[in-house]
PDB file of C-alpha atoms in Angstrom:
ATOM      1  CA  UNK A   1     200.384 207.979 -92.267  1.00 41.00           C
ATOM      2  CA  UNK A   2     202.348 211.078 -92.039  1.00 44.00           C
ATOM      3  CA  UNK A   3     203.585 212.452 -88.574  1.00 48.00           C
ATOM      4  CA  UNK A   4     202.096 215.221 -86.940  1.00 44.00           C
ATOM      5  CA  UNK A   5     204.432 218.204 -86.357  1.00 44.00           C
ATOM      6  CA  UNK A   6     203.994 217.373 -82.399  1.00 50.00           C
ATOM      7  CA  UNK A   7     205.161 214.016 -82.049  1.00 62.00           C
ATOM      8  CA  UNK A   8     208.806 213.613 -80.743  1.00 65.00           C
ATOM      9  CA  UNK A   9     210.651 210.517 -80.756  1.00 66.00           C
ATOM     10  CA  UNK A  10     213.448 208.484 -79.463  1.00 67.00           C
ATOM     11  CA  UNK A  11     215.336 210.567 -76.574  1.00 78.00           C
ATOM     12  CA  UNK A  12     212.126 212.117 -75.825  1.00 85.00           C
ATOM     13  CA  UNK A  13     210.095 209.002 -75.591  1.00 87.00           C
ATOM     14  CA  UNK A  14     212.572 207.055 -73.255  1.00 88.00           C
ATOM     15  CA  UNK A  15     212.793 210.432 -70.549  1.00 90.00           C
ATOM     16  CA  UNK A  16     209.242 210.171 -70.565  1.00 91.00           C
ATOM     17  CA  UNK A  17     208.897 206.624 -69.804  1.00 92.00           C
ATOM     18  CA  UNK A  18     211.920 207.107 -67.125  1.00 93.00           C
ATOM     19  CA  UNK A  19     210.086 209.793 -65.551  1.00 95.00           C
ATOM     20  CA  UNK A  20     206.989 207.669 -65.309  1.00 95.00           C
ATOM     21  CA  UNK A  21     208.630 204.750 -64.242  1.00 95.00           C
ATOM     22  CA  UNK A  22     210.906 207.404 -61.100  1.00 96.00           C
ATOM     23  CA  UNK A  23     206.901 208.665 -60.613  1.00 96.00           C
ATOM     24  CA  UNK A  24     205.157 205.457 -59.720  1.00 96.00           C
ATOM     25  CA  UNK A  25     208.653 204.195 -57.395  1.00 95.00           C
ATOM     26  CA  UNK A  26     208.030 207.432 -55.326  1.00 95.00           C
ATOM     27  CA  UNK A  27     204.440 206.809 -55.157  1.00 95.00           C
ATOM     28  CA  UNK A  28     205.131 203.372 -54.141  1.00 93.00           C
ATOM     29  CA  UNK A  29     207.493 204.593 -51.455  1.00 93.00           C
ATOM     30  CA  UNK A  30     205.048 207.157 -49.827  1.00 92.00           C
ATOM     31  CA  UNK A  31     203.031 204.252 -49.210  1.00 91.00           C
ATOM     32  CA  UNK A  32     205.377 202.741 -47.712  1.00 89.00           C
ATOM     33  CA  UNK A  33     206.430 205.266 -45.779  1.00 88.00           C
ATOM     34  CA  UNK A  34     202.686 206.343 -44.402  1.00 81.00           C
ATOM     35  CA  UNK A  35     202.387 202.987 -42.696  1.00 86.00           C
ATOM     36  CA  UNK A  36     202.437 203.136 -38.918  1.00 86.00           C
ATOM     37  CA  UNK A  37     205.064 201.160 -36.976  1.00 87.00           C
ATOM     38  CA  UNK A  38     203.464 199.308 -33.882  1.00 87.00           C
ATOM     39  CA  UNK A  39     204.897 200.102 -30.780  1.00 88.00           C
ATOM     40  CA  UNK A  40     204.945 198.376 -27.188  1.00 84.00           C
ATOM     41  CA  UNK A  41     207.164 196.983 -24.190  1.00 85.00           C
ATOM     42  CA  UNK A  42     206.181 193.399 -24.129  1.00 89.00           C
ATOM     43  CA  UNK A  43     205.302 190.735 -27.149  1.00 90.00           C
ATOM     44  CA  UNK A  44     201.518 190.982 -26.165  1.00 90.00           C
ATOM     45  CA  UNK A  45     201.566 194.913 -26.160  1.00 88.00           C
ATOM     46  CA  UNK A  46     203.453 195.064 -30.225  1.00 89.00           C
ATOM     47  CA  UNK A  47     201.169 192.403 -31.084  1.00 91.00           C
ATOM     48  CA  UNK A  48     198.063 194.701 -30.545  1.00 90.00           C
ATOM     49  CA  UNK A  49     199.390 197.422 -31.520  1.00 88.00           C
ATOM     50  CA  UNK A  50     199.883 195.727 -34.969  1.00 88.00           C
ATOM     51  CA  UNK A  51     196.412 194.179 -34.894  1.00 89.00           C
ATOM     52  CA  UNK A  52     194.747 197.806 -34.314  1.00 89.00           C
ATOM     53  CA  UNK A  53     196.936 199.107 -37.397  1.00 87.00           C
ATOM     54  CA  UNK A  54     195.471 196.262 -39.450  1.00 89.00           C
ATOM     55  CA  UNK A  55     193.235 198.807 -41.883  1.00 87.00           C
ATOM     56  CA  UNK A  56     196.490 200.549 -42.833  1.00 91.00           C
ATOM     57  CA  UNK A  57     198.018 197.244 -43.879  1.00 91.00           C
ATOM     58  CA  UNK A  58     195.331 196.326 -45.526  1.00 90.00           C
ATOM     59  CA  UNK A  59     194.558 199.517 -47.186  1.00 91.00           C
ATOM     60  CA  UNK A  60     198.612 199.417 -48.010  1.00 93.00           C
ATOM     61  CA  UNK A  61     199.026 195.566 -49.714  1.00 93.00           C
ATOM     62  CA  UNK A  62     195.705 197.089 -52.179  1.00 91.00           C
ATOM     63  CA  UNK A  63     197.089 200.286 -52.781  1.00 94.00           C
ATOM     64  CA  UNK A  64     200.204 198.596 -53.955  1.00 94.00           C
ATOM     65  CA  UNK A  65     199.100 195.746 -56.001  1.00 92.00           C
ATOM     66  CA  UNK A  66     197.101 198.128 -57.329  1.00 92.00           C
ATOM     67  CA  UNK A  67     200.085 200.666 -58.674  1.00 95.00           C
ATOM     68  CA  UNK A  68     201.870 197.711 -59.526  1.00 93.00           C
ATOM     69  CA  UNK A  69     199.265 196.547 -61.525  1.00 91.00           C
ATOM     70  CA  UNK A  70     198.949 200.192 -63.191  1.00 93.00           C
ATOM     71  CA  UNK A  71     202.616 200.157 -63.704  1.00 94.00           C
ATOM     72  CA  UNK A  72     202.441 197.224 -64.935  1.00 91.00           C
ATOM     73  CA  UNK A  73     199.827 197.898 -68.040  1.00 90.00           C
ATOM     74  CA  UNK A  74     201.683 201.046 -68.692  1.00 93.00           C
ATOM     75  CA  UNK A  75     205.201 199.325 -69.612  1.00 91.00           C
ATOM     76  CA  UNK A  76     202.887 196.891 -71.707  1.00 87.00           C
ATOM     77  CA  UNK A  77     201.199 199.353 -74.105  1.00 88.00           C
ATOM     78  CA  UNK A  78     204.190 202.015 -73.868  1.00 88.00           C
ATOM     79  CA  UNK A  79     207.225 199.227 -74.555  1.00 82.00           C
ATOM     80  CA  UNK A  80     206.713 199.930 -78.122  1.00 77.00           C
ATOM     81  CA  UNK A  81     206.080 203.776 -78.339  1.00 87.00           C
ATOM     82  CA  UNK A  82     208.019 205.029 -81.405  1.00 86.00           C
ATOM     83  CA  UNK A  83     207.096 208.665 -80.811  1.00 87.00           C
ATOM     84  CA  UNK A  84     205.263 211.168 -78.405  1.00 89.00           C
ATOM     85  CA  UNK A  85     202.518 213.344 -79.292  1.00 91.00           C
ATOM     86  CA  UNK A  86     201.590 216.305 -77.034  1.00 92.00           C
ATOM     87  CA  UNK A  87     197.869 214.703 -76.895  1.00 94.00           C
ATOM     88  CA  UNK A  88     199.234 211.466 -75.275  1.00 94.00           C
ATOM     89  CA  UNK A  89     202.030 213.516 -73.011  1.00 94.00           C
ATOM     90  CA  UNK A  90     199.043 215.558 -71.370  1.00 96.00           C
ATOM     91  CA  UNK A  91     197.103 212.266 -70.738  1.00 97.00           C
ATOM     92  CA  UNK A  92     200.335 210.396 -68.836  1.00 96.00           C
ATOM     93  CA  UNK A  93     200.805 213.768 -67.397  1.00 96.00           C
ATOM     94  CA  UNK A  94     196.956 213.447 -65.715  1.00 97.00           C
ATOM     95  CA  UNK A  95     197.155 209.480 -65.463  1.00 98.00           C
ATOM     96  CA  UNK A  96     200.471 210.391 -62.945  1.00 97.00           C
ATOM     97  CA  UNK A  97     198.607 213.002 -61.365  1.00 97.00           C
ATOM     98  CA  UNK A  98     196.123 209.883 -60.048  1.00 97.00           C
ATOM     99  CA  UNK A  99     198.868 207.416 -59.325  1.00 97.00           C
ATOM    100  CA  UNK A 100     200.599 210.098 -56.972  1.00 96.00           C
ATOM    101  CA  UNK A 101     197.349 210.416 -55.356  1.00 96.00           C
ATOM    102  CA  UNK A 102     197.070 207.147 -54.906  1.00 96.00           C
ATOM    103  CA  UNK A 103     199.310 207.617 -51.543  1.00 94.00           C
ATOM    104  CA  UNK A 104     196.662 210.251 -50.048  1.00 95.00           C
ATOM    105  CA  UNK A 105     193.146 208.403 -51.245  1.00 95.00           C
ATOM    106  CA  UNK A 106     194.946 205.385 -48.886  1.00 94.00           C
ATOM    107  CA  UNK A 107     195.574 207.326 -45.653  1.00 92.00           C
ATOM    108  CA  UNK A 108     192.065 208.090 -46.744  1.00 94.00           C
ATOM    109  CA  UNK A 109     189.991 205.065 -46.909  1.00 92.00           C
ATOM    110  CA  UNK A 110     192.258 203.106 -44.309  1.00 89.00           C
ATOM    111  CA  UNK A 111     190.754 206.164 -41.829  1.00 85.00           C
ATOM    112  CA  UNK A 112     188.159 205.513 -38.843  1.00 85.00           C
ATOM    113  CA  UNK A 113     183.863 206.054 -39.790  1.00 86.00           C
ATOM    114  CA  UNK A 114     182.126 207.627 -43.130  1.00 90.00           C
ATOM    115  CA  UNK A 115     183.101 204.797 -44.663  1.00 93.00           C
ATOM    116  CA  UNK A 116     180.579 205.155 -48.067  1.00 94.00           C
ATOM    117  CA  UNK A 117     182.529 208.584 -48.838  1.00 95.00           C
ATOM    118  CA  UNK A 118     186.452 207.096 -48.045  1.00 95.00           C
ATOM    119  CA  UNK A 119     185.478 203.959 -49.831  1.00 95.00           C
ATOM    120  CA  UNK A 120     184.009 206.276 -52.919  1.00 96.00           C
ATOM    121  CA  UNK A 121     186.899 208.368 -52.982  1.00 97.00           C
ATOM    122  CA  UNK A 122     189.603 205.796 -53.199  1.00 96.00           C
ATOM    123  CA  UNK A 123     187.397 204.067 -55.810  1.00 96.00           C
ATOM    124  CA  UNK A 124     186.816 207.537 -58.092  1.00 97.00           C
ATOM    125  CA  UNK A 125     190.857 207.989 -58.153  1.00 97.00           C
ATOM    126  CA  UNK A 126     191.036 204.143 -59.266  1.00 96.00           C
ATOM    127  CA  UNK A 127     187.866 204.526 -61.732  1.00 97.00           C
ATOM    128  CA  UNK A 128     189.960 207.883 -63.422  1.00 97.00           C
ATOM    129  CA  UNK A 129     193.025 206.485 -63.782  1.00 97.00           C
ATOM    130  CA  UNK A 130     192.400 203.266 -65.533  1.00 96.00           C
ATOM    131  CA  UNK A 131     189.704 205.588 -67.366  1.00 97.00           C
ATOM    132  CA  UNK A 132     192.681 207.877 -68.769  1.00 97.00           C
ATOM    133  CA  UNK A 133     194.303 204.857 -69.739  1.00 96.00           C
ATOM    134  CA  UNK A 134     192.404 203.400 -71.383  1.00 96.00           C
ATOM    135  CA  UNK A 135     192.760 206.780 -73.500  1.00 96.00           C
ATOM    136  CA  UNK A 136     196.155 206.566 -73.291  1.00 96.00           C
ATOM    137  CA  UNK A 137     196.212 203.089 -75.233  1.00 94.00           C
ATOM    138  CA  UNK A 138     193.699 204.127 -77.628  1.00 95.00           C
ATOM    139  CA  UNK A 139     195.117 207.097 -78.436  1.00 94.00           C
ATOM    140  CA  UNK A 140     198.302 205.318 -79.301  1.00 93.00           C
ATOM    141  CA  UNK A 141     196.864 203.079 -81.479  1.00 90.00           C
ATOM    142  CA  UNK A 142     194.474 206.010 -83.551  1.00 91.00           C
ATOM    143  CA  UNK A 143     197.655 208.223 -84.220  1.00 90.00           C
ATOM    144  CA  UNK A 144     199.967 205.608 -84.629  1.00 89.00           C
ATOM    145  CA  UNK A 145     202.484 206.005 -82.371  1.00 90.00           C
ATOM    146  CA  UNK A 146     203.098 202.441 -81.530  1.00 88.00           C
ATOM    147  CA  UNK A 147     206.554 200.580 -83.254  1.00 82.00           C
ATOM    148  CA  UNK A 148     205.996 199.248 -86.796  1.00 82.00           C
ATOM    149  CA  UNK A 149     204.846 195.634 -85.927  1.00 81.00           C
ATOM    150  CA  UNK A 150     203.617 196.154 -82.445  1.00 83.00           C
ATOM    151  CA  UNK A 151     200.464 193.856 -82.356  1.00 82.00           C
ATOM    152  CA  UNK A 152     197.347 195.798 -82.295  1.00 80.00           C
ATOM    153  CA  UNK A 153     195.723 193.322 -79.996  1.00 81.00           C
ATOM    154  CA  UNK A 154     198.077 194.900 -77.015  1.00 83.00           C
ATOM    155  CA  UNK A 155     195.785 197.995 -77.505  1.00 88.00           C
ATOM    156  CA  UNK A 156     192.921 195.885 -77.641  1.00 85.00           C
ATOM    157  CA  UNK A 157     193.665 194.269 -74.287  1.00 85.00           C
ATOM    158  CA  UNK A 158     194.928 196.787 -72.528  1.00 88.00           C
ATOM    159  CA  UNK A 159     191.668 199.351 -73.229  1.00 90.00           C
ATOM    160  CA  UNK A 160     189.188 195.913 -72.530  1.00 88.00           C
ATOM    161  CA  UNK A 161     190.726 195.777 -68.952  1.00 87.00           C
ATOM    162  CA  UNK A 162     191.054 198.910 -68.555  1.00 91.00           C
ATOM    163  CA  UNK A 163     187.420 199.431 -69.026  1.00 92.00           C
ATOM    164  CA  UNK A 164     186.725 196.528 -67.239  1.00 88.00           C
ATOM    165  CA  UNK A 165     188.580 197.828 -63.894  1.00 91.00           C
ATOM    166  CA  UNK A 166     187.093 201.107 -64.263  1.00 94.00           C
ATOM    167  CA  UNK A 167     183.763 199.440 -64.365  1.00 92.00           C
ATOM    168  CA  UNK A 168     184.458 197.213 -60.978  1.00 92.00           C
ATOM    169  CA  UNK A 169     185.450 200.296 -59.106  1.00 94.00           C
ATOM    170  CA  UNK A 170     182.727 202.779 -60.330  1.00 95.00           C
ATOM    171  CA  UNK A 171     180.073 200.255 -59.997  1.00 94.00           C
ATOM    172  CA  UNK A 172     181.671 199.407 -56.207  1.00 95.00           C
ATOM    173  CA  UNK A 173     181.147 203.611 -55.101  1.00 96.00           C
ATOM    174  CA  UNK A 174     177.004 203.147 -54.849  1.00 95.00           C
ATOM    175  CA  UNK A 175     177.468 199.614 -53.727  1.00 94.00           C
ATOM    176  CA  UNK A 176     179.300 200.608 -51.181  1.00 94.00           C
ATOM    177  CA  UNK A 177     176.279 202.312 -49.713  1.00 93.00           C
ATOM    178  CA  UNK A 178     175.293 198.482 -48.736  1.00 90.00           C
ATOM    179  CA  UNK A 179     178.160 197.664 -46.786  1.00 86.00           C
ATOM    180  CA  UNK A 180     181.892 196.728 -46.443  1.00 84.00           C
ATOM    181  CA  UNK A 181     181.078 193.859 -49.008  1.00 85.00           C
ATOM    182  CA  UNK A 182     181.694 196.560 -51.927  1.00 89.00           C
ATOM    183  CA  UNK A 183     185.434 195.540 -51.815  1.00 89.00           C
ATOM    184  CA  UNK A 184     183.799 192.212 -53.803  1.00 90.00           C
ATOM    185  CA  UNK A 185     183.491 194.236 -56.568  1.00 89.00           C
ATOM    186  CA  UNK A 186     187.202 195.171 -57.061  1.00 87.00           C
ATOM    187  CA  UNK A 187     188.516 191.631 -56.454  1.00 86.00           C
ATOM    188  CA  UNK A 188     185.723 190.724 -59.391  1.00 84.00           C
ATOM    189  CA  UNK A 189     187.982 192.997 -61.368  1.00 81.00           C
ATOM    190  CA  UNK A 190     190.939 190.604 -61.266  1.00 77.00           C
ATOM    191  CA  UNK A 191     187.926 188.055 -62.952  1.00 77.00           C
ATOM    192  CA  UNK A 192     187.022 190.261 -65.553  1.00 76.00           C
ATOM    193  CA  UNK A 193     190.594 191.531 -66.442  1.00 76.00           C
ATOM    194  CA  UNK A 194     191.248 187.245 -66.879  1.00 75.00           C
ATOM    195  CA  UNK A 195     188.267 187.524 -69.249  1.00 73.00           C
ATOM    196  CA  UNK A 196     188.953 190.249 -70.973  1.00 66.00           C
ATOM    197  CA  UNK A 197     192.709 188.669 -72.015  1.00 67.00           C
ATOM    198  CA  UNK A 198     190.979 185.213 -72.976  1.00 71.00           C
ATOM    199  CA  UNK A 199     188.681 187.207 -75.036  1.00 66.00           C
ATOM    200  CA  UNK A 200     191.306 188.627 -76.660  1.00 64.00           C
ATOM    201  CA  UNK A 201     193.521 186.019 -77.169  1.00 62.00           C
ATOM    202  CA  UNK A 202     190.656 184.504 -79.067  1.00 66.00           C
ATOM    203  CA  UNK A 203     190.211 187.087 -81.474  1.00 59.00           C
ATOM    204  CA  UNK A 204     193.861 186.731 -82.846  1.00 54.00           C
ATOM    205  CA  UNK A 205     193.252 182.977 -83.101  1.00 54.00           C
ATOM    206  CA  UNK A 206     193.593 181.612 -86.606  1.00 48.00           C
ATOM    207  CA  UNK A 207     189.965 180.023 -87.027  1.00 44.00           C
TER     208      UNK A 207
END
């Protein structure tokens, strides 16, 4: 397959994966920097305040396994990028433009009332960005811009849990009309992302 006259490779590859990688540490630090530190005289008096800020922790330990996990996924699919095309630079470019937004959608949804819309918000940002890459990985694997010998079940994988988590959390925005119990549907996610790897794994199996 020849190369189109867009793709890049080597030095331009690894700045792109470096500025990714510097992207998703800073969005990981701005959550760690929004959370609120309790304050108070006596034990009983911190200990409260730290109970009340309980939906910012929360809202923080999901917002980072969640860019961890997203992080994650990325080095799997993008450890073996050969080259760089401009189709696949302006998809990270959006798929960073979520994960830096990740930060503000948690200030969001860890806020006080209208909880449908706060809940739906956070879950849209998580719904595009494992949407885009899902694109990401299968647009790696149509142009050919993985390493000679990368196995094409990584693609495979990566776009069935991709889907699969973009599923949970777009199925959890109406759900959330029925309650708080909508935050079932995005630890089903960690299920189906399970299934969707043994699913896999079976494929490649020699019968």
């Amino acid at each position: 397959m020849a190369k189109a006259e867009s793709e890049h490779e080597g030095p331009v590859v690894e700045r792109m994966l470096l500025f990714t990688d510097a992207v998703v540490a800073i969005a990981i630090t701005l959550l760690a920097l929004e959370l609120p530190v309790p304050k108070g005289r006596t034990n009983a008096e911190l200990w409260h305040a730290a109970l009340e800020a309980r939906p910012e922790y929360k809202a923080f330990l999901i917002s980072f396994v969640v860019i961890w996990a997203h992080w994650s996924a990325h080095r799997k699919v993008f450890r073996g990028l050969r080259a760089l095309d401009r189709n696949l630079s302006a998809l990270n470019g959006l798929w960073l433009l979520m994960v830096v937004l990740i930060p503000f959608a948690t200030k969001i949804i860890a806020g006080d009332g209208a909880f449908q819309l706060r809940f739906g918000f956070y879950a849209l940002i998580e719904t595009v960005t494992s949407l885009l890459f899902l694109l990401m990985a299968w647009h790696v694997r149509r142009a050919g811009l993985a390493a000679e010998g990368t196995p094409p079940e990584r693609f495979t994988e990566s776009m069935l849990r991709s889907g699969a988590i973009a599923a949970c959390f777009a199925v959890s925005i109406p759900v959330a009309f029925a309650g708080e119990w909508a935050y079932l549907c995005w630890i089903a996610a960690v299920a189906v992302t399970r299934l969707a790897t043994r699913v896999t794994q079976r494929q490649v199996q020699p019968a």
